Amino acid sequence: TAKPIGIVDGIDMGLTGEVRRVDIEGVRLRLDDGDLVLVSPLGYSPTGEIFNLTLEEVATQVAVRLSAHKLIFLMETEGVRNGRRQLLTELSTREAEALLARHAKLPPDVLLYLPCALRACDNGVKRAHLISRHRDGALLLELFTRDGVGTMVAAAPLAHLRSATIDDVGGILSIIEPLEAEGVLVRRSRERLEMEIERFVVAEHDGAIVGCAALYAFPEERAGELAALAVTPDFRRGGHGEALLHEIEQRAKKLKLARLFVLTTRTSGWFLERGFVESDPSRLPAQKRDLYNWQRRSLVYEKKLI
Ligand SMILES: CC(C)(COP(=O)(O)OP(=O)(O)OC[C@H]1O[C@@H](n2cnc3c(N)ncnc32)[C@H](O)[C@@H]1OP(=O)(O)O)[C@@H](O)C(=O)NCCC(=O)NCCS
């Protein structure tokens, strides 16, 4: 049902209305039967008047009241672009708000749909997508490719770090196995990974694991080893590596470890740029020193934490 907007800024909006109530039970029943529900942008008032509603408001309200997983707007442009005209494939609600406040010159359809996407995500819809209605297959490409073809707005930050659980073993292996095969990382069996899973931190992006790192602590020597730091190739250069390193350093500090070391054959530059200095196998904690693989000739780097 609808209610009149009334008089706004001295203008009588006449028969233009806004959503009053959505028969969500009715919608759910039809959906449960496998039907497709088309909702018209016409709403009736309890007294029988017919109001014209905007389609974006109807779609937003229905999505919110359904607690939908996704709200998708098909629009004239490809998605939301930043000041440098780059397409933004993902936006958090915070970023979307900032963008709307900063850029008065956004295209009209972005000005129309982005606030609705924001409202939907602020009210329980998990994702809102803004995609081009002119692009062939846009809907499938947006939903079934990793980067999509338009802009996705999400309430929670899309990437976050957390401790790994046993359910993450498969995801971690898919990242580290190719690197083990290339000789970039030392080989770990699934069994060993399962046993040591609580030492791992994972970077998760939109539900998928895109990076990992592990901390091996040697408390008696107040040292820790950063191991198995890896980010899946599609997600490199997005700061995930740095965030994982930071998290491992924080965990090491909490354990009162004074230094963090890392063994690497090919990533020296990355660590040197992040405060590590060249070290020596003799400085490794005894247990690790005994296991040091002289054939692999890994370089040892360490960073002072405290
Ligand atoms: C090293 C690694 C984890 C970095 O992940 P990331 O998410 O891309 O890291 P960040 O986004 O924080 O940093 C990216 C920066 O590091 C640079 N970088 C990446 N690999 C590098 C290397 N081997 N040496 C020097 N710099 C490197 C990138 O060029 C980028 O800098 P730029 O944007 O200025 O060009 C990732 O490249 C990886 O998984 N590598 C393979 C596994 C590995 O070598 N692990 C370390 C051994 S324990």
mmCIF file of C-alpha atoms and ligand atoms in Angstrom:
data_model
loop_
_atom_site.group_PDB
_atom_site.id
_atom_site.type_symbol
_atom_site.label_atom_id
_atom_site.label_comp_id
_atom_site.label_asym_id
_atom_site.label_seq_id
_atom_site.Cartn_x
_atom_site.Cartn_y
_atom_site.Cartn_z
ATOM 1 C CA THR A 1 0.000 0.000 0.000
ATOM 2 C CA ALA A 2 1.002 3.612 -0.405
ATOM 3 C CA LYS A 3 0.625 6.952 1.298
ATOM 4 C CA PRO A 4 0.801 10.380 -0.272
ATOM 5 C CA ILE A 5 4.070 12.294 -0.136
ATOM 6 C CA GLY A 6 1.985 15.428 0.368
ATOM 7 C CA ILE A 7 3.449 18.893 -0.044
ATOM 8 C CA VAL A 8 7.244 19.100 -0.303
ATOM 9 C CA ASP A 9 8.946 22.520 -0.425
ATOM 10 C CA GLY A 10 5.638 24.125 -1.266
ATOM 11 C CA ILE A 11 4.936 21.709 -4.139
ATOM 12 C CA ASP A 12 1.891 19.490 -3.869
ATOM 13 C CA MET A 13 3.111 16.084 -4.990
ATOM 14 C CA GLY A 14 -0.447 15.084 -5.876
ATOM 15 C CA LEU A 15 -0.756 11.407 -6.629
ATOM 16 C CA THR A 16 2.933 10.709 -6.172
ATOM 17 C CA GLY A 17 3.224 8.578 -3.104
ATOM 18 C CA GLU A 18 5.625 6.548 -1.040
ATOM 19 C CA VAL A 19 5.591 2.944 0.144
ATOM 20 C CA ARG A 20 3.492 2.392 3.228
ATOM 21 C CA ARG A 21 3.325 -1.374 3.645
ATOM 22 C CA VAL A 22 4.559 -4.332 1.620
ATOM 23 C CA ASP A 23 2.604 -7.582 1.708
ATOM 24 C CA ILE A 24 5.769 -9.481 2.462
ATOM 25 C CA GLU A 25 3.934 -12.634 3.553
ATOM 26 C CA GLY A 26 2.213 -12.755 0.165
ATOM 27 C CA VAL A 27 5.532 -12.239 -1.631
ATOM 28 C CA ARG A 28 7.195 -14.971 0.412
ATOM 29 C CA LEU A 29 4.394 -17.445 -0.253
ATOM 30 C CA ARG A 30 4.703 -16.910 -4.004
ATOM 31 C CA LEU A 31 8.497 -17.198 -3.838
ATOM 32 C CA ASP A 32 8.226 -20.406 -1.806
ATOM 33 C CA ASP A 33 6.067 -21.794 -4.600
ATOM 34 C CA GLY A 34 8.883 -21.082 -7.028
ATOM 35 C CA ASP A 35 7.084 -18.166 -8.669
ATOM 36 C CA LEU A 36 8.652 -14.961 -9.893
ATOM 37 C CA VAL A 37 7.121 -11.932 -8.199
ATOM 38 C CA LEU A 38 6.727 -8.707 -10.179
ATOM 39 C CA VAL A 39 5.895 -5.735 -7.982
ATOM 40 C CA SER A 40 4.322 -2.760 -9.725
ATOM 41 C CA PRO A 41 5.150 0.820 -8.781
ATOM 42 C CA LEU A 42 1.498 1.569 -8.120
ATOM 43 C CA GLY A 43 0.243 1.564 -4.569
ATOM 44 C CA TYR A 44 -3.204 1.868 -3.091
ATOM 45 C CA SER A 45 -4.144 3.835 -0.026
ATOM 46 C CA PRO A 46 -6.617 2.317 2.450
ATOM 47 C CA THR A 47 -9.196 4.805 1.130
ATOM 48 C CA GLY A 48 -8.794 3.496 -2.418
ATOM 49 C CA GLU A 49 -6.641 6.205 -4.012
ATOM 50 C CA ILE A 50 -3.934 5.048 -6.403
ATOM 51 C CA PHE A 51 -0.463 6.486 -5.973
ATOM 52 C CA ASN A 52 2.446 6.491 -8.344
ATOM 53 C CA LEU A 53 5.605 5.248 -6.575
ATOM 54 C CA THR A 54 9.184 5.356 -7.776
ATOM 55 C CA LEU A 55 10.462 1.960 -8.876
ATOM 56 C CA GLU A 56 13.720 2.405 -6.945
ATOM 57 C CA GLU A 57 11.858 3.026 -3.708
ATOM 58 C CA VAL A 58 9.586 0.020 -4.233
ATOM 59 C CA ALA A 59 12.578 -2.205 -5.007
ATOM 60 C CA THR A 60 14.512 -0.939 -1.973
ATOM 61 C CA GLN A 61 11.598 -1.359 0.406
ATOM 62 C CA VAL A 62 10.764 -4.853 -0.836
ATOM 63 C CA ALA A 63 14.437 -5.907 -0.556
ATOM 64 C CA VAL A 64 14.718 -4.501 2.976
ATOM 65 C CA ARG A 65 11.515 -6.105 4.178
ATOM 66 C CA LEU A 66 12.485 -9.418 2.613
ATOM 67 C CA SER A 67 15.991 -9.154 4.182
ATOM 68 C CA ALA A 68 17.190 -9.955 0.671
ATOM 69 C CA HIS A 69 20.717 -11.098 0.004
ATOM 70 C CA LYS A 70 20.956 -8.876 -3.038
ATOM 71 C CA LEU A 71 19.310 -5.835 -4.546
ATOM 72 C CA ILE A 72 20.256 -5.207 -8.178
ATOM 73 C CA PHE A 73 19.660 -2.009 -10.111
ATOM 74 C CA LEU A 74 20.082 -2.011 -13.875
ATOM 75 C CA MET A 75 21.025 1.477 -14.984
ATOM 76 C CA GLU A 76 22.258 3.547 -17.922
ATOM 77 C CA THR A 77 25.904 3.733 -16.866
ATOM 78 C CA GLU A 78 28.216 0.851 -16.002
ATOM 79 C CA GLY A 79 28.451 1.512 -12.296
ATOM 80 C CA VAL A 80 29.963 4.102 -9.991
ATOM 81 C CA ARG A 81 33.141 5.873 -11.067
ATOM 82 C CA ASN A 82 35.533 7.842 -8.895
ATOM 83 C CA GLY A 83 36.895 11.315 -9.634
ATOM 84 C CA ARG A 84 39.485 9.751 -11.962
ATOM 85 C CA ARG A 85 36.751 8.010 -13.961
ATOM 86 C CA GLN A 86 37.801 4.571 -12.713
ATOM 87 C CA LEU A 87 35.004 2.081 -12.209
ATOM 88 C CA LEU A 88 34.666 1.177 -8.535
ATOM 89 C CA THR A 89 33.865 -2.525 -8.438
ATOM 90 C CA GLU A 90 33.251 -2.495 -4.685
ATOM 91 C CA LEU A 91 32.140 0.128 -2.238
ATOM 92 C CA SER A 92 31.490 -0.126 1.456
ATOM 93 C CA THR A 93 28.489 1.843 2.666
ATOM 94 C CA ARG A 94 30.910 4.259 4.330
ATOM 95 C CA GLU A 95 32.724 4.853 1.050
ATOM 96 C CA ALA A 96 29.430 5.253 -0.810
ATOM 97 C CA GLU A 97 28.294 7.879 1.700
ATOM 98 C CA ALA A 98 31.562 9.761 1.365
ATOM 99 C CA LEU A 99 31.332 9.632 -2.421
ATOM 100 C CA LEU A 100 27.793 11.001 -2.432
ATOM 101 C CA ALA A 101 28.817 13.799 -0.084
ATOM 102 C CA ARG A 102 31.935 14.674 -2.131
ATOM 103 C CA HIS A 103 30.835 14.411 -5.736
ATOM 104 C CA ALA A 104 27.871 16.518 -6.663
ATOM 105 C CA LYS A 105 28.579 15.724 -10.321
ATOM 106 C CA LEU A 106 27.790 12.029 -10.288
ATOM 107 C CA PRO A 107 25.651 10.850 -13.234
ATOM 108 C CA PRO A 108 21.890 11.172 -12.621
ATOM 109 C CA ASP A 109 21.287 7.414 -12.429
ATOM 110 C CA VAL A 110 24.070 6.989 -9.843
ATOM 111 C CA LEU A 111 22.544 9.842 -7.837
ATOM 112 C CA LEU A 112 19.230 8.026 -8.068
ATOM 113 C CA TYR A 113 20.291 4.447 -7.308
ATOM 114 C CA LEU A 114 23.345 4.766 -5.059
ATOM 115 C CA PRO A 115 21.378 6.306 -2.143
ATOM 116 C CA CYS A 116 18.874 3.428 -2.486
ATOM 117 C CA ALA A 117 21.711 0.875 -2.462
ATOM 118 C CA LEU A 118 23.058 2.576 0.644
ATOM 119 C CA ARG A 119 19.665 2.584 2.366
ATOM 120 C CA ALA A 120 19.157 -1.082 1.538
ATOM 121 C CA CYS A 121 22.581 -2.103 2.903
ATOM 122 C CA ASP A 122 22.094 0.020 6.013
ATOM 123 C CA ASN A 123 18.853 -1.858 6.637
ATOM 124 C CA GLY A 124 19.920 -5.468 6.395
ATOM 125 C CA VAL A 125 20.327 -6.182 2.669
ATOM 126 C CA LYS A 126 23.737 -7.821 2.296
ATOM 127 C CA ARG A 127 24.740 -6.469 -1.111
ATOM 128 C CA ALA A 128 23.409 -3.995 -3.631
ATOM 129 C CA HIS A 129 24.663 -3.996 -7.217
ATOM 130 C CA LEU A 130 24.588 -1.187 -9.741
ATOM 131 C CA ILE A 131 25.138 -2.528 -13.251
ATOM 132 C CA SER A 132 24.576 -1.474 -16.843
ATOM 133 C CA ARG A 133 21.336 -2.477 -18.515
ATOM 134 C CA HIS A 134 23.056 -2.086 -21.894
ATOM 135 C CA ARG A 135 25.707 -4.726 -21.420
ATOM 136 C CA ASP A 136 24.910 -8.178 -22.734
ATOM 137 C CA GLY A 137 25.033 -10.735 -19.915
ATOM 138 C CA ALA A 138 25.723 -8.060 -17.289
ATOM 139 C CA LEU A 139 23.682 -9.800 -14.614
ATOM 140 C CA LEU A 140 25.468 -13.131 -15.013
ATOM 141 C CA LEU A 141 28.874 -11.463 -15.231
ATOM 142 C CA GLU A 142 28.202 -9.427 -12.111
ATOM 143 C CA LEU A 143 27.006 -12.363 -10.061
ATOM 144 C CA PHE A 144 29.286 -15.116 -11.298
ATOM 145 C CA THR A 145 32.648 -13.486 -11.902
ATOM 146 C CA ARG A 146 34.910 -12.457 -9.082
ATOM 147 C CA ASP A 147 35.202 -8.759 -9.922
ATOM 148 C CA GLY A 148 31.834 -8.398 -11.621
ATOM 149 C CA VAL A 149 31.108 -5.718 -14.215
ATOM 150 C CA GLY A 150 29.475 -3.006 -12.160
ATOM 151 C CA THR A 151 29.613 -1.669 -8.627
ATOM 152 C CA MET A 152 28.777 -3.731 -5.579
ATOM 153 C CA VAL A 153 27.880 -1.971 -2.352
ATOM 154 C CA ALA A 154 28.227 -3.914 0.898
ATOM 155 C CA ALA A 155 27.598 -3.007 4.495
ATOM 156 C CA ALA A 156 30.526 -4.784 6.078
ATOM 157 C CA PRO A 157 34.034 -4.139 4.870
ATOM 158 C CA LEU A 158 34.558 -6.780 2.198
ATOM 159 C CA ALA A 159 37.960 -7.890 3.383
ATOM 160 C CA HIS A 160 38.838 -8.744 6.925
ATOM 161 C CA LEU A 161 41.346 -10.783 8.864
ATOM 162 C CA ARG A 162 40.488 -13.542 11.286
ATOM 163 C CA SER A 163 42.006 -16.592 12.925
ATOM 164 C CA ALA A 164 41.808 -19.665 10.714
ATOM 165 C CA THR A 165 39.617 -22.620 11.615
ATOM 166 C CA ILE A 166 39.728 -26.207 10.454
ATOM 167 C CA ASP A 167 37.168 -25.301 7.751
ATOM 168 C CA ASP A 168 39.741 -23.014 6.144
ATOM 169 C CA VAL A 169 42.251 -25.770 5.395
ATOM 170 C CA GLY A 170 40.983 -26.206 1.809
ATOM 171 C CA GLY A 171 41.044 -22.463 1.133
ATOM 172 C CA ILE A 172 44.554 -22.070 2.545
ATOM 173 C CA LEU A 173 45.854 -25.035 0.546
ATOM 174 C CA SER A 174 44.475 -23.589 -2.680
ATOM 175 C CA ILE A 175 46.600 -20.488 -2.079
ATOM 176 C CA ILE A 176 49.821 -22.064 -0.867
ATOM 177 C CA GLU A 177 49.997 -25.210 -3.011
ATOM 178 C CA PRO A 178 50.822 -23.398 -6.288
ATOM 179 C CA LEU A 179 53.524 -21.445 -4.429
ATOM 180 C CA GLU A 180 54.908 -24.655 -2.926
ATOM 181 C CA ALA A 181 55.049 -26.165 -6.402
ATOM 182 C CA GLU A 182 57.025 -23.132 -7.603
ATOM 183 C CA GLY A 183 59.376 -23.476 -4.652
ATOM 184 C CA VAL A 184 58.364 -20.086 -3.215
ATOM 185 C CA LEU A 185 56.983 -21.641 -0.036
ATOM 186 C CA VAL A 186 58.106 -24.726 1.872
ATOM 187 C CA ARG A 187 55.815 -27.708 1.350
ATOM 188 C CA ARG A 188 53.289 -28.472 4.116
ATOM 189 C CA SER A 189 51.068 -31.502 4.129
ATOM 190 C CA ARG A 190 47.340 -31.197 4.708
ATOM 191 C CA GLU A 191 47.786 -33.133 7.986
ATOM 192 C CA ARG A 192 50.401 -30.709 9.231
ATOM 193 C CA LEU A 193 48.259 -27.752 8.227
ATOM 194 C CA GLU A 194 45.286 -29.244 10.070
ATOM 195 C CA MET A 195 47.407 -29.739 13.173
ATOM 196 C CA GLU A 196 48.813 -26.214 13.038
ATOM 197 C CA ILE A 197 45.687 -24.426 11.878
ATOM 198 C CA GLU A 198 45.396 -22.311 15.028
ATOM 199 C CA ARG A 199 48.669 -20.615 14.099
ATOM 200 C CA PHE A 200 47.164 -19.264 10.883
ATOM 201 C CA VAL A 201 45.446 -15.997 10.141
ATOM 202 C CA VAL A 202 43.397 -15.670 6.966
ATOM 203 C CA ALA A 203 42.326 -12.665 4.919
ATOM 204 C CA GLU A 204 38.774 -13.164 3.807
ATOM 205 C CA HIS A 205 37.173 -11.275 0.964
ATOM 206 C CA ASP A 206 33.448 -11.552 0.375
ATOM 207 C CA GLY A 207 33.411 -15.007 1.960
ATOM 208 C CA ALA A 208 36.458 -16.384 0.118
ATOM 209 C CA ILE A 209 39.950 -16.795 1.520
ATOM 210 C CA VAL A 210 42.398 -14.624 -0.396
ATOM 211 C CA GLY A 211 45.445 -14.675 1.850
ATOM 212 C CA CYS A 212 47.060 -16.344 4.821
ATOM 213 C CA ALA A 213 50.014 -16.177 7.188
ATOM 214 C CA ALA A 214 51.173 -18.152 10.211
ATOM 215 C CA LEU A 215 53.002 -17.348 13.420
ATOM 216 C CA TYR A 216 55.247 -19.975 15.000
ATOM 217 C CA ALA A 217 56.216 -18.812 18.462
ATOM 218 C CA PHE A 218 59.359 -19.800 20.358
ATOM 219 C CA PRO A 219 58.514 -18.161 23.686
ATOM 220 C CA GLU A 220 61.587 -19.375 25.569
ATOM 221 C CA GLU A 221 63.734 -17.450 23.093
ATOM 222 C CA ARG A 222 61.234 -14.608 22.777
ATOM 223 C CA ALA A 223 61.197 -15.071 19.033
ATOM 224 C CA GLY A 224 58.571 -15.841 16.438
ATOM 225 C CA GLU A 225 58.595 -16.987 12.847
ATOM 226 C CA LEU A 226 56.315 -15.541 10.221
ATOM 227 C CA ALA A 227 55.581 -18.321 7.746
ATOM 228 C CA ALA A 228 53.360 -19.138 4.793
ATOM 229 C CA LEU A 229 52.567 -15.523 4.036
ATOM 230 C CA ALA A 230 50.714 -15.587 0.742
ATOM 231 C CA VAL A 231 48.029 -13.704 -1.129
ATOM 232 C CA THR A 232 46.186 -15.164 -4.072
ATOM 233 C CA PRO A 233 47.455 -13.546 -7.335
ATOM 234 C CA ASP A 234 44.167 -11.792 -8.230
ATOM 235 C CA PHE A 235 44.203 -9.985 -4.906
ATOM 236 C CA ARG A 236 47.844 -8.925 -4.706
ATOM 237 C CA ARG A 237 48.794 -5.275 -4.392
ATOM 238 C CA GLY A 238 45.644 -4.552 -2.434
ATOM 239 C CA GLY A 239 47.349 -4.296 0.956
ATOM 240 C CA HIS A 240 46.333 -7.788 2.123
ATOM 241 C CA GLY A 241 49.984 -8.878 2.489
ATOM 242 C CA GLU A 242 50.765 -5.844 4.590
ATOM 243 C CA ALA A 243 47.625 -6.330 6.721
ATOM 244 C CA LEU A 244 48.519 -9.987 7.357
ATOM 245 C CA LEU A 245 52.064 -9.048 8.350
ATOM 246 C CA HIS A 246 50.712 -6.384 10.699
ATOM 247 C CA GLU A 247 48.329 -8.876 12.300
ATOM 248 C CA ILE A 248 51.114 -11.419 12.831
ATOM 249 C CA GLU A 249 53.290 -8.711 14.389
ATOM 250 C CA GLN A 250 50.459 -7.734 16.750
ATOM 251 C CA ARG A 251 49.978 -11.353 17.787
ATOM 252 C CA ALA A 252 53.711 -11.759 18.330
ATOM 253 C CA LYS A 253 53.808 -8.625 20.486
ATOM 254 C CA LYS A 254 50.921 -9.909 22.577
ATOM 255 C CA LEU A 255 52.998 -13.015 23.229
ATOM 256 C CA LYS A 256 55.830 -10.681 24.287
ATOM 257 C CA LEU A 257 58.086 -11.907 21.516
ATOM 258 C CA ALA A 258 60.995 -9.530 20.952
ATOM 259 C CA ARG A 259 61.776 -10.408 17.337
ATOM 260 C CA LEU A 260 60.070 -11.819 14.322
ATOM 261 C CA PHE A 261 62.005 -13.617 11.643
ATOM 262 C CA VAL A 262 61.143 -14.924 8.256
ATOM 263 C CA LEU A 263 62.865 -17.310 5.876
ATOM 264 C CA THR A 264 62.467 -16.528 2.226
ATOM 265 C CA THR A 265 64.131 -17.286 -1.063
ATOM 266 C CA ARG A 266 62.403 -14.802 -3.341
ATOM 267 C CA THR A 267 60.589 -12.128 -1.412
ATOM 268 C CA SER A 268 63.500 -10.347 0.308
ATOM 269 C CA GLY A 269 62.631 -6.934 -1.107
ATOM 270 C CA TRP A 270 59.125 -7.019 0.260
ATOM 271 C CA PHE A 271 60.324 -7.731 3.802
ATOM 272 C CA LEU A 272 63.238 -5.255 3.661
ATOM 273 C CA GLU A 273 60.757 -2.533 2.715
ATOM 274 C CA ARG A 274 58.721 -3.429 5.799
ATOM 275 C CA GLY A 275 61.339 -3.048 8.501
ATOM 276 C CA PHE A 276 63.081 -6.433 8.344
ATOM 277 C CA VAL A 277 66.877 -6.574 8.219
ATOM 278 C CA GLU A 278 69.111 -9.280 6.883
ATOM 279 C CA SER A 279 70.013 -11.835 9.538
ATOM 280 C CA ASP A 280 71.696 -15.190 9.720
ATOM 281 C CA PRO A 281 70.653 -18.841 10.299
ATOM 282 C CA SER A 282 72.732 -18.830 13.497
ATOM 283 C CA ARG A 283 70.325 -16.258 14.989
ATOM 284 C CA LEU A 284 67.353 -18.576 14.572
ATOM 285 C CA PRO A 285 65.805 -20.132 17.708
ATOM 286 C CA ALA A 286 67.557 -23.432 18.456
ATOM 287 C CA GLN A 287 64.648 -25.614 17.425
ATOM 288 C CA LYS A 288 64.312 -23.836 14.095
ATOM 289 C CA ARG A 289 68.085 -23.743 13.549
ATOM 290 C CA ASP A 290 68.215 -27.526 13.778
ATOM 291 C CA LEU A 291 65.603 -27.777 11.072
ATOM 292 C CA TYR A 292 67.165 -25.144 8.827
ATOM 293 C CA ASN A 293 67.377 -26.514 5.336
ATOM 294 C CA TRP A 294 70.866 -25.581 4.130
ATOM 295 C CA GLN A 295 70.106 -26.823 0.635
ATOM 296 C CA ARG A 296 67.209 -24.470 0.218
ATOM 297 C CA ARG A 297 69.546 -21.638 1.209
ATOM 298 C CA SER A 298 66.724 -19.459 2.391
ATOM 299 C CA LEU A 299 67.695 -15.998 3.449
ATOM 300 C CA VAL A 300 66.863 -15.103 7.021
ATOM 301 C CA TYR A 301 65.413 -11.711 7.876
ATOM 302 C CA GLU A 302 64.365 -10.427 11.229
ATOM 303 C CA LYS A 303 62.497 -7.501 12.660
ATOM 304 C CA LYS A 304 62.744 -6.134 16.176
ATOM 305 C CA LEU A 305 59.314 -5.985 17.752
ATOM 306 C CA ILE A 306 59.989 -4.674 21.235
HETATM 307 C C1 LIG B 1 54.459 -11.145 -0.855
HETATM 308 C C2 LIG B 1 52.935 -11.120 -0.923
HETATM 309 C C3 LIG B 1 52.364 -11.865 0.260
HETATM 310 C C4 LIG B 1 52.470 -9.656 -0.894
HETATM 311 O O1 LIG B 1 51.055 -9.640 -0.875
HETATM 312 P P1 LIG B 1 50.225 -8.344 -1.351
HETATM 313 O O2 LIG B 1 48.839 -8.463 -0.831
HETATM 314 O O3 LIG B 1 50.431 -8.146 -2.795
HETATM 315 O O4 LIG B 1 50.982 -7.224 -0.530
HETATM 316 P P2 LIG B 1 50.702 -5.679 -0.440
HETATM 317 O O5 LIG B 1 49.543 -5.293 -1.283
HETATM 318 O O6 LIG B 1 50.687 -5.327 1.002
HETATM 319 O O7 LIG B 1 52.050 -5.119 -1.085
HETATM 320 C C5 LIG B 1 52.207 -5.123 -2.467
HETATM 321 C C6 LIG B 1 53.510 -4.414 -2.835
HETATM 322 O O8 LIG B 1 54.603 -5.323 -2.641
HETATM 323 C C7 LIG B 1 55.334 -5.417 -3.857
HETATM 324 N N1 LIG B 1 55.920 -6.767 -3.961
HETATM 325 C C8 LIG B 1 55.288 -7.936 -4.192
HETATM 326 N N2 LIG B 1 56.178 -8.956 -4.233
HETATM 327 C C9 LIG B 1 57.380 -8.406 -4.007
HETATM 328 C C10 LIG B 1 58.694 -8.937 -3.931
HETATM 329 N N3 LIG B 1 58.956 -10.220 -4.109
HETATM 330 N N4 LIG B 1 59.698 -8.074 -3.652
HETATM 331 C C11 LIG B 1 59.471 -6.750 -3.487
HETATM 332 N N5 LIG B 1 58.246 -6.187 -3.555
HETATM 333 C C12 LIG B 1 57.214 -7.010 -3.823
HETATM 334 C C13 LIG B 1 54.305 -5.155 -4.927
HETATM 335 O O9 LIG B 1 54.921 -4.747 -6.128
HETATM 336 C C14 LIG B 1 53.494 -4.043 -4.297
HETATM 337 O O10 LIG B 1 54.128 -2.796 -4.352
HETATM 338 P P3 LIG B 1 53.624 -1.643 -5.363
HETATM 339 O O11 LIG B 1 52.122 -1.607 -5.240
HETATM 340 O O12 LIG B 1 54.317 -0.431 -4.846
HETATM 341 O O13 LIG B 1 54.096 -2.105 -6.678
HETATM 342 C C15 LIG B 1 52.421 -11.724 -2.258
HETATM 343 O O14 LIG B 1 53.103 -11.102 -3.317
HETATM 344 C C16 LIG B 1 52.622 -13.236 -2.348
HETATM 345 O O15 LIG B 1 51.727 -14.006 -1.993
HETATM 346 N N6 LIG B 1 53.793 -13.667 -2.852
HETATM 347 C C17 LIG B 1 54.077 -15.090 -2.984
HETATM 348 C C18 LIG B 1 54.364 -15.751 -1.643
HETATM 349 C C19 LIG B 1 55.587 -15.193 -0.931
HETATM 350 O O16 LIG B 1 56.568 -14.820 -1.560
HETATM 351 N N7 LIG B 1 55.508 -15.147 0.419
HETATM 352 C C20 LIG B 1 56.580 -14.696 1.263
HETATM 353 C C21 LIG B 1 57.432 -15.835 1.693
HETATM 354 S S1 LIG B 1 57.104 -16.273 3.373
#
